[in-house]
Amino acid sequence: MCGATYSSTELNNAKSAISGATPITKDSEHYFFDLPQFEAQLKEWTNAGHLQDEVSNKLAEWFEQGLKQWDISRDAPYFGFQIPGVEGKYFYVWLDAPIGYMASFKKLCNEQDIDFDEYFNKDSKTELYHFIGKDIVYFHALFWPAMLMGSNYRTPNAIFAHGFLTVNGQKMSKSRGTFIQARTYLESLNPECLRYYYAYKLSAKIDDIDLNLEDFKQRVNSDLVGKVVNIASRSAGFIVKKFDKTLSAYAIEGDLYNEFVAQGDSIAQHYEARNYNQAMREIMKLADKANQYIDTHKPWQMVKEEGKEAQVHDVTSLAINLFRVLVTYLKPVLPVMAEQVEAFLNIDELDWHSLKHPLTKHKLTNLNHSCCALRMLKLIK
């Protein structure tokens, strides 16, 4: 039965899928974690909104079957941490692995003089979230909270499980050439592009994500290059060459700018709910509006007409401000691009609160610098 667990003695004709060897039985002393002792606490915790509905429903099935003692020891030879004072016995990897989250953070706290207890004490007011794969829900949503409860530490605010990654609709496979290591990708392409593509597809559901390479290329070229970066590319040249790199003194089309800023609440809610795909779609709708605004006013034509310089200045200045809003909304997904745009805009930081006021009479950086910033998302060929 899918999702069920069986001991080796319950299987018919059991054998190793790797070596073909059949299991043997032998006497061995093991150590157990008393998971049933925490069943009531775990039921309360899993039903308190800390998990996605799909995960809560799956855990309800396990609760219905009754929680069992958890075997946390393994006999040598075994990788991992040896149980102190016991020869040839090791902690099961899924006992010590989550503790590594705390241990690595504790190391950071020691190095940077951060109060570890402020984050992990039972009465901590900080927010703690786990993002995991759907195949390790059992360990993170049952075992790990029980370990924290038993150790008098706080539990996570929420645990978000995601599906698997497929490539061109299939599981990763070396033989099919779809087994892509992160290092291989980074040697060839910008990580910002992949981060955006995943965000465009990632929802709060436990759905698999497919990396379709042709769709990946089209999505990045269409959205990031063709829509977002294109806004600045079509406007920055006028500001730098015609207006001494300085934005106009007046924020024309205030309704359009205010519409962009007002949309920030909805986008923030999508981020908070982990519906990144919805956030990306709303941002791209705004990018379409910004490009439509530029198409309507055609500053490249107005600049040729006598007496239209002020209009060109206002139109391109508003376009740069709309670009600023969009990159601010994309900053959680594209932090490097945002950093380079901050340099181009000659500002300390892109933040949501400062968007209430457009940049006016504000000087941009050198065009060469801005070109480097705006071309960091190269067309994928």
C-alpha positions as semicolon CSV with decimal commas, in nm:
position;residue;x (nm);y (nm);z (nm)
1;M;0,000;0,000;0,000
2;C;0,140;0,342;-0,100
3;G;0,251;0,544;0,204
4;A;0,239;0,245;0,438
5;T;0,544;0,117;0,626
6;Y;0,637;-0,248;0,677
7;S;0,907;-0,429;0,867
8;S;1,136;-0,658;0,673
9;T;0,970;-0,965;0,827
10;E;0,632;-0,861;0,684
11;L;0,753;-0,862;0,324
12;N;0,715;-1,163;0,095
13;N;1,037;-1,273;-0,074
14;A;1,221;-0,965;0,052
15;K;1,555;-0,887;-0,109
16;S;1,784;-0,591;-0,165
17;A;1,711;-0,402;-0,486
18;I;2,084;-0,321;-0,510
19;S;2,266;-0,643;-0,421
20;G;1,988;-0,899;-0,440
21;A;2,073;-1,026;-0,091
22;T;1,796;-1,154;0,132
23;P;1,756;-1,028;0,490
24;I;1,865;-1,232;0,790
25;T;1,733;-1,204;1,146
26;K;1,956;-1,161;1,449
27;D;1,920;-1,040;1,806
28;S;2,018;-0,677;1,867
29;E;1,948;-0,428;2,143
30;H;1,790;-0,105;2,016
31;Y;1,699;0,231;2,161
32;F;1,359;0,389;2,107
33;F;1,203;0,733;2,126
34;D;0,867;0,723;2,303
35;L;0,665;0,890;2,025
36;P;0,322;0,778;2,158
37;Q;0,389;0,982;2,473
38;F;0,357;1,298;2,262
39;E;0,053;1,191;2,059
40;A;-0,192;1,432;2,224
41;Q;0,048;1,727;2,188
42;L;0,123;1,637;1,828
43;K;-0,245;1,611;1,738
44;E;-0,305;1,957;1,883
45;W;0,000;2,100;1,706
46;T;-0,079;1,949;1,365
47;N;-0,436;2,078;1,379
48;A;-0,338;2,433;1,475
49;G;-0,262;2,561;1,125
50;H;0,111;2,487;1,123
51;L;0,085;2,255;0,822
52;Q;-0,069;2,246;0,476
53;D;-0,405;2,072;0,457
54;E;-0,260;1,784;0,253
55;V;0,002;1,719;0,522
56;S;-0,248;1,745;0,806
57;N;-0,476;1,495;0,632
58;K;-0,188;1,250;0,587
59;L;-0,087;1,280;0,950
60;A;-0,447;1,216;1,053
61;E;-0,418;0,873;0,884
62;W;-0,108;0,794;1,088
63;F;-0,274;0,908;1,409
64;E;-0,569;0,685;1,329
65;Q;-0,335;0,387;1,304
66;G;-0,171;0,487;1,633
67;L;0,183;0,617;1,672
68;K;0,451;0,360;1,742
69;Q;0,779;0,367;1,930
70;W;1,048;0,514;1,706
71;D;1,367;0,312;1,666
72;I;1,646;0,570;1,688
73;S;1,951;0,339;1,690
74;R;2,137;0,153;1,419
75;D;2,406;-0,114;1,441
76;A;2,754;-0,067;1,304
77;P;2,865;-0,033;1,033
78;Y;2,666;0,289;1,002
79;F;2,743;0,649;0,918
80;G;2,657;0,921;1,165
81;F;2,706;0,979;1,536
82;Q;2,794;0,697;1,772
83;I;2,572;0,667;2,078
84;P;2,787;0,773;2,376
85;G;2,894;0,489;2,601
86;V;2,755;0,215;2,373
87;E;2,987;0,014;2,149
88;G;2,879;-0,039;1,789
89;K;2,557;0,163;1,814
90;Y;2,477;0,480;1,620
91;F;2,195;0,731;1,624
92;Y;1,957;0,696;1,330
93;V;2,034;0,974;1,085
94;W;1,685;1,127;1,107
95;L;1,734;1,178;1,479
96;D;2,049;1,383;1,444
97;A;1,984;1,550;1,107
98;P;1,720;1,802;1,226
99;I;1,933;1,878;1,531
100;G;2,188;1,995;1,275
101;Y;1,956;2,286;1,195
102;M;1,994;2,407;1,549
103;A;2,365;2,322;1,570
104;S;2,456;2,515;1,255
105;F;2,254;2,814;1,374
106;K;2,416;2,789;1,718
107;K;2,757;2,810;1,550
108;L;2,647;3,124;1,367
109;C;2,520;3,272;1,694
110;N;2,853;3,207;1,863
111;E;3,043;3,367;1,576
112;Q;2,823;3,676;1,548
113;D;2,721;3,726;1,911
114;I;2,354;3,640;1,849
115;D;2,132;3,521;2,132
116;F;2,047;3,161;2,038
117;D;1,787;3,130;2,312
118;E;1,594;3,424;2,172
119;Y;1,519;3,212;1,867
120;F;1,473;2,862;2,012
121;N;1,350;2,901;2,369
122;K;1,000;2,770;2,431
123;D;0,864;3,123;2,478
124;S;1,048;3,268;2,175
125;K;0,863;3,541;1,984
126;T;1,064;3,496;1,664
127;E;0,916;3,324;1,358
128;L;1,062;2,993;1,245
129;Y;0,967;2,815;0,922
130;H;1,079;2,488;0,764
131;F;1,069;2,418;0,390
132;I;1,100;2,049;0,310
133;G;1,036;1,789;0,043
134;K;0,712;1,593;0,056
135;D;0,897;1,264;0,109
136;I;1,026;1,364;0,456
137;V;0,701;1,491;0,607
138;Y;0,692;1,208;0,863
139;F;1,027;1,311;1,011
140;H;0,966;1,685;1,019
141;A;0,599;1,700;1,112
142;L;0,594;1,422;1,375
143;F;0,938;1,317;1,499
144;W;1,099;1,660;1,497
145;P;0,820;1,849;1,681
146;A;0,807;1,569;1,938
147;M;1,184;1,596;1,992
148;L;1,152;1,971;2,042
149;M;0,861;1,929;2,282
150;G;1,052;1,672;2,482
151;S;1,357;1,898;2,499
152;N;1,154;2,204;2,601
153;Y;1,234;2,397;2,283
154;R;0,987;2,589;2,067
155;T;0,831;2,426;1,760
156;P;0,824;2,583;1,410
157;N;0,556;2,836;1,323
158;A;0,489;2,636;1,009
159;I;0,630;2,358;0,793
160;F;0,586;2,384;0,418
161;A;0,628;2,072;0,206
162;H;0,695;2,089;-0,166
163;G;0,679;1,834;-0,443
164;F;0,959;1,688;-0,649
165;L;1,145;1,849;-0,938
166;T;1,105;1,690;-1,280
167;V;1,287;1,788;-1,598
168;N;1,090;1,803;-1,922
169;G;0,807;1,614;-1,755
170;Q;1,021;1,321;-1,637
171;K;1,220;1,222;-1,332
172;M;1,582;1,329;-1,343
173;S;1,787;1,069;-1,528
174;K;2,153;1,054;-1,623
175;S;2,077;0,827;-1,919
176;R;1,823;1,075;-2,058
177;G;2,054;1,369;-1,992
178;T;1,812;1,536;-1,750
179;F;2,012;1,490;-1,430
180;I;2,128;1,847;-1,369
181;Q;2,353;1,930;-1,076
182;A;2,331;2,275;-0,923
183;R;2,702;2,334;-0,988
184;T;2,662;2,247;-1,356
185;Y;2,380;2,498;-1,389
186;L;2,575;2,771;-1,209
187;E;2,871;2,727;-1,440
188;S;2,652;2,820;-1,737
189;L;2,351;3,027;-1,633
190;N;2,243;3,296;-1,391
191;P;2,086;3,156;-1,070
192;E;1,842;3,449;-1,065
193;C;1,676;3,312;-1,378
194;L;1,614;2,970;-1,225
195;R;1,495;3,123;-0,899
196;Y;1,237;3,328;-1,088
197;Y;1,122;3,028;-1,292
198;Y;1,068;2,822;-0,978
199;A;0,886;3,110;-0,809
200;Y;0,662;3,147;-1,114
201;K;0,554;2,784;-1,069
202;L;0,567;2,739;-0,692
203;S;0,241;2,748;-0,496
204;A;0,144;2,661;-0,140
205;K;0,030;2,319;-0,262
206;I;0,241;2,003;-0,258
207;D;0,273;1,986;-0,635
208;D;0,572;1,869;-0,834
209;I;0,753;2,139;-1,033
210;D;0,859;2,066;-1,389
211;L;1,169;2,233;-1,527
212;N;1,082;2,242;-1,894
213;L;1,397;2,380;-2,054
214;E;1,224;2,534;-2,354
215;D;0,959;2,693;-2,132
216;F;1,235;2,810;-1,896
217;K;1,409;2,994;-2,178
218;Q;1,087;3,152;-2,303
219;R;0,967;3,251;-1,955
220;V;1,291;3,427;-1,859
221;N;1,327;3,601;-2,194
222;S;0,962;3,705;-2,198
223;D;0,915;3,816;-1,838
224;L;1,246;3,931;-1,694
225;V;1,416;4,053;-2,010
226;G;1,122;4,141;-2,237
227;K;0,902;4,299;-1,972
228;V;1,082;4,414;-1,657
229;V;1,432;4,505;-1,774
230;N;1,286;4,637;-2,099
231;I;1,113;4,919;-1,908
232;A;1,445;5,061;-1,791
233;S;1,618;4,989;-2,121
234;R;1,358;5,199;-2,305
235;S;1,380;5,489;-2,060
236;A;1,723;5,519;-1,901
237;G;1,897;5,634;-2,220
238;F;1,678;5,945;-2,244
239;I;1,734;6,034;-1,878
240;V;2,112;5,999;-1,906
241;K;2,169;6,158;-2,248
242;K;1,906;6,431;-2,251
243;F;1,849;6,523;-1,888
244;D;2,186;6,493;-1,714
245;K;2,091;6,159;-1,552
246;T;1,826;6,339;-1,345
247;L;1,460;6,242;-1,312
248;S;1,195;6,508;-1,363
249;A;1,064;6,720;-1,078
250;Y;0,703;6,609;-1,122
251;A;0,542;6,268;-1,087
252;I;0,294;6,271;-1,375
253;E;0,024;6,005;-1,411
254;G;-0,008;5,985;-1,035
255;D;-0,299;5,745;-1,064
256;L;-0,087;5,492;-1,253
257;Y;0,198;5,513;-1,004
258;N;-0,043;5,484;-0,712
259;E;-0,203;5,179;-0,873
260;F;0,136;5,009;-0,883
261;V;0,204;5,094;-0,519
262;A;-0,144;4,987;-0,404
263;Q;-0,092;4,645;-0,559
264;G;0,189;4,587;-0,309
265;D;-0,049;4,471;-0,037
266;S;-0,188;4,192;-0,254
267;I;0,159;4,084;-0,367
268;A;0,282;4,083;-0,006
269;Q;-0,009;3,861;0,093
270;H;0,082;3,612;-0,180
271;Y;0,440;3,602;-0,055
272;E;0,322;3,552;0,302
273;A;0,091;3,267;0,195
274;R;0,378;3,109;-0,005
275;N;0,178;3,148;-0,326
276;Y;0,482;3,275;-0,511
277;N;0,329;3,191;-0,848
278;Q;0,044;3,434;-0,786
279;A;0,285;3,705;-0,675
280;M;0,490;3,667;-0,995
281;R;0,180;3,683;-1,214
282;E;0,057;4,003;-1,052
283;I;0,399;4,161;-1,091
284;M;0,411;4,070;-1,459
285;K;0,064;4,218;-1,516
286;L;0,199;4,544;-1,378
287;A;0,504;4,515;-1,604
288;D;0,271;4,483;-1,902
289;K;0,094;4,804;-1,796
290;A;0,426;4,987;-1,767
291;N;0,528;4,882;-2,116
292;Q;0,185;4,979;-2,251
293;Y;0,233;5,323;-2,098
294;I;0,565;5,364;-2,279
295;D;0,416;5,234;-2,606
296;T;0,129;5,481;-2,579
297;H;0,351;5,787;-2,531
298;K;0,637;5,679;-2,762
299;P;0,915;5,895;-2,614
300;W;1,144;5,797;-2,903
301;Q;0,909;5,986;-3,134
302;M;0,832;6,278;-2,902
303;V;1,202;6,354;-2,861
304;K;1,214;6,439;-3,230
305;E;0,935;6,695;-3,196
306;E;1,011;7,051;-3,100
307;G;0,887;7,153;-2,756
308;K;0,825;6,798;-2,636
309;E;1,139;6,760;-2,426
310;A;0,958;6,816;-2,096
311;Q;0,702;6,548;-2,185
312;V;0,978;6,304;-2,274
313;H;1,143;6,379;-1,941
314;D;0,821;6,318;-1,747
315;V;0,724;6,001;-1,932
316;T;1,064;5,835;-1,901
317;S;1,097;5,944;-1,538
318;L;0,765;5,780;-1,454
319;A;0,875;5,466;-1,640
320;I;1,190;5,450;-1,426
321;N;0,976;5,486;-1,114
322;L;0,745;5,206;-1,226
323;F;1,055;4,994;-1,288
324;R;1,168;5,072;-0,934
325;V;0,836;4,948;-0,793
326;L;0,850;4,624;-0,992
327;V;1,207;4,538;-0,892
328;T;1,118;4,608;-0,529
329;Y;0,840;4,351;-0,555
330;L;1,080;4,105;-0,719
331;K;1,359;4,161;-0,468
332;P;1,276;3,851;-0,254
333;V;1,325;3,638;-0,566
334;L;1,594;3,839;-0,748
335;P;1,819;3,983;-0,474
336;V;2,126;4,026;-0,694
337;M;1,934;4,205;-0,967
338;A;1,775;4,425;-0,700
339;E;2,117;4,514;-0,562
340;Q;2,241;4,617;-0,904
341;V;1,928;4,819;-0,971
342;E;1,982;4,997;-0,639
343;A;2,323;5,103;-0,772
344;F;2,168;5,211;-1,103
345;L;1,900;5,415;-0,924
346;N;2,161;5,557;-0,686
347;I;1,962;5,467;-0,373
348;D;2,054;5,285;-0,054
349;E;1,786;5,019;-0,065
350;L;1,473;4,916;-0,250
351;D;1,211;4,874;0,021
352;W;0,832;4,863;0,011
353;H;0,774;5,151;0,253
354;S;0,968;5,406;0,050
355;L;0,754;5,336;-0,259
356;K;0,487;5,571;-0,128
357;H;0,692;5,854;-0,275
358;P;0,826;5,845;-0,632
359;L;1,180;5,957;-0,706
360;T;1,177;6,315;-0,832
361;K;1,469;6,545;-0,915
362;H;1,682;6,239;-0,840
363;K;2,011;6,166;-1,014
364;L;2,085;5,819;-1,156
365;T;2,431;5,666;-1,186
366;N;2,654;5,651;-1,489
367;L;2,501;5,484;-1,793
368;N;2,785;5,232;-1,820
369;H;2,716;5,121;-1,464
370;S;2,344;5,097;-1,529
371;C;2,400;4,894;-1,844
372;C;2,597;4,640;-1,644
373;A;2,316;4,623;-1,394
374;L;2,041;4,585;-1,650
375;R;2,221;4,331;-1,863
376;M;2,286;4,092;-1,576
377;L;1,986;3,892;-1,696
378;K;2,118;3,787;-2,033
379;L;1,904;3,631;-2,299
380;I;1,922;3,253;-2,275
381;K;2,002;3,101;-2,612
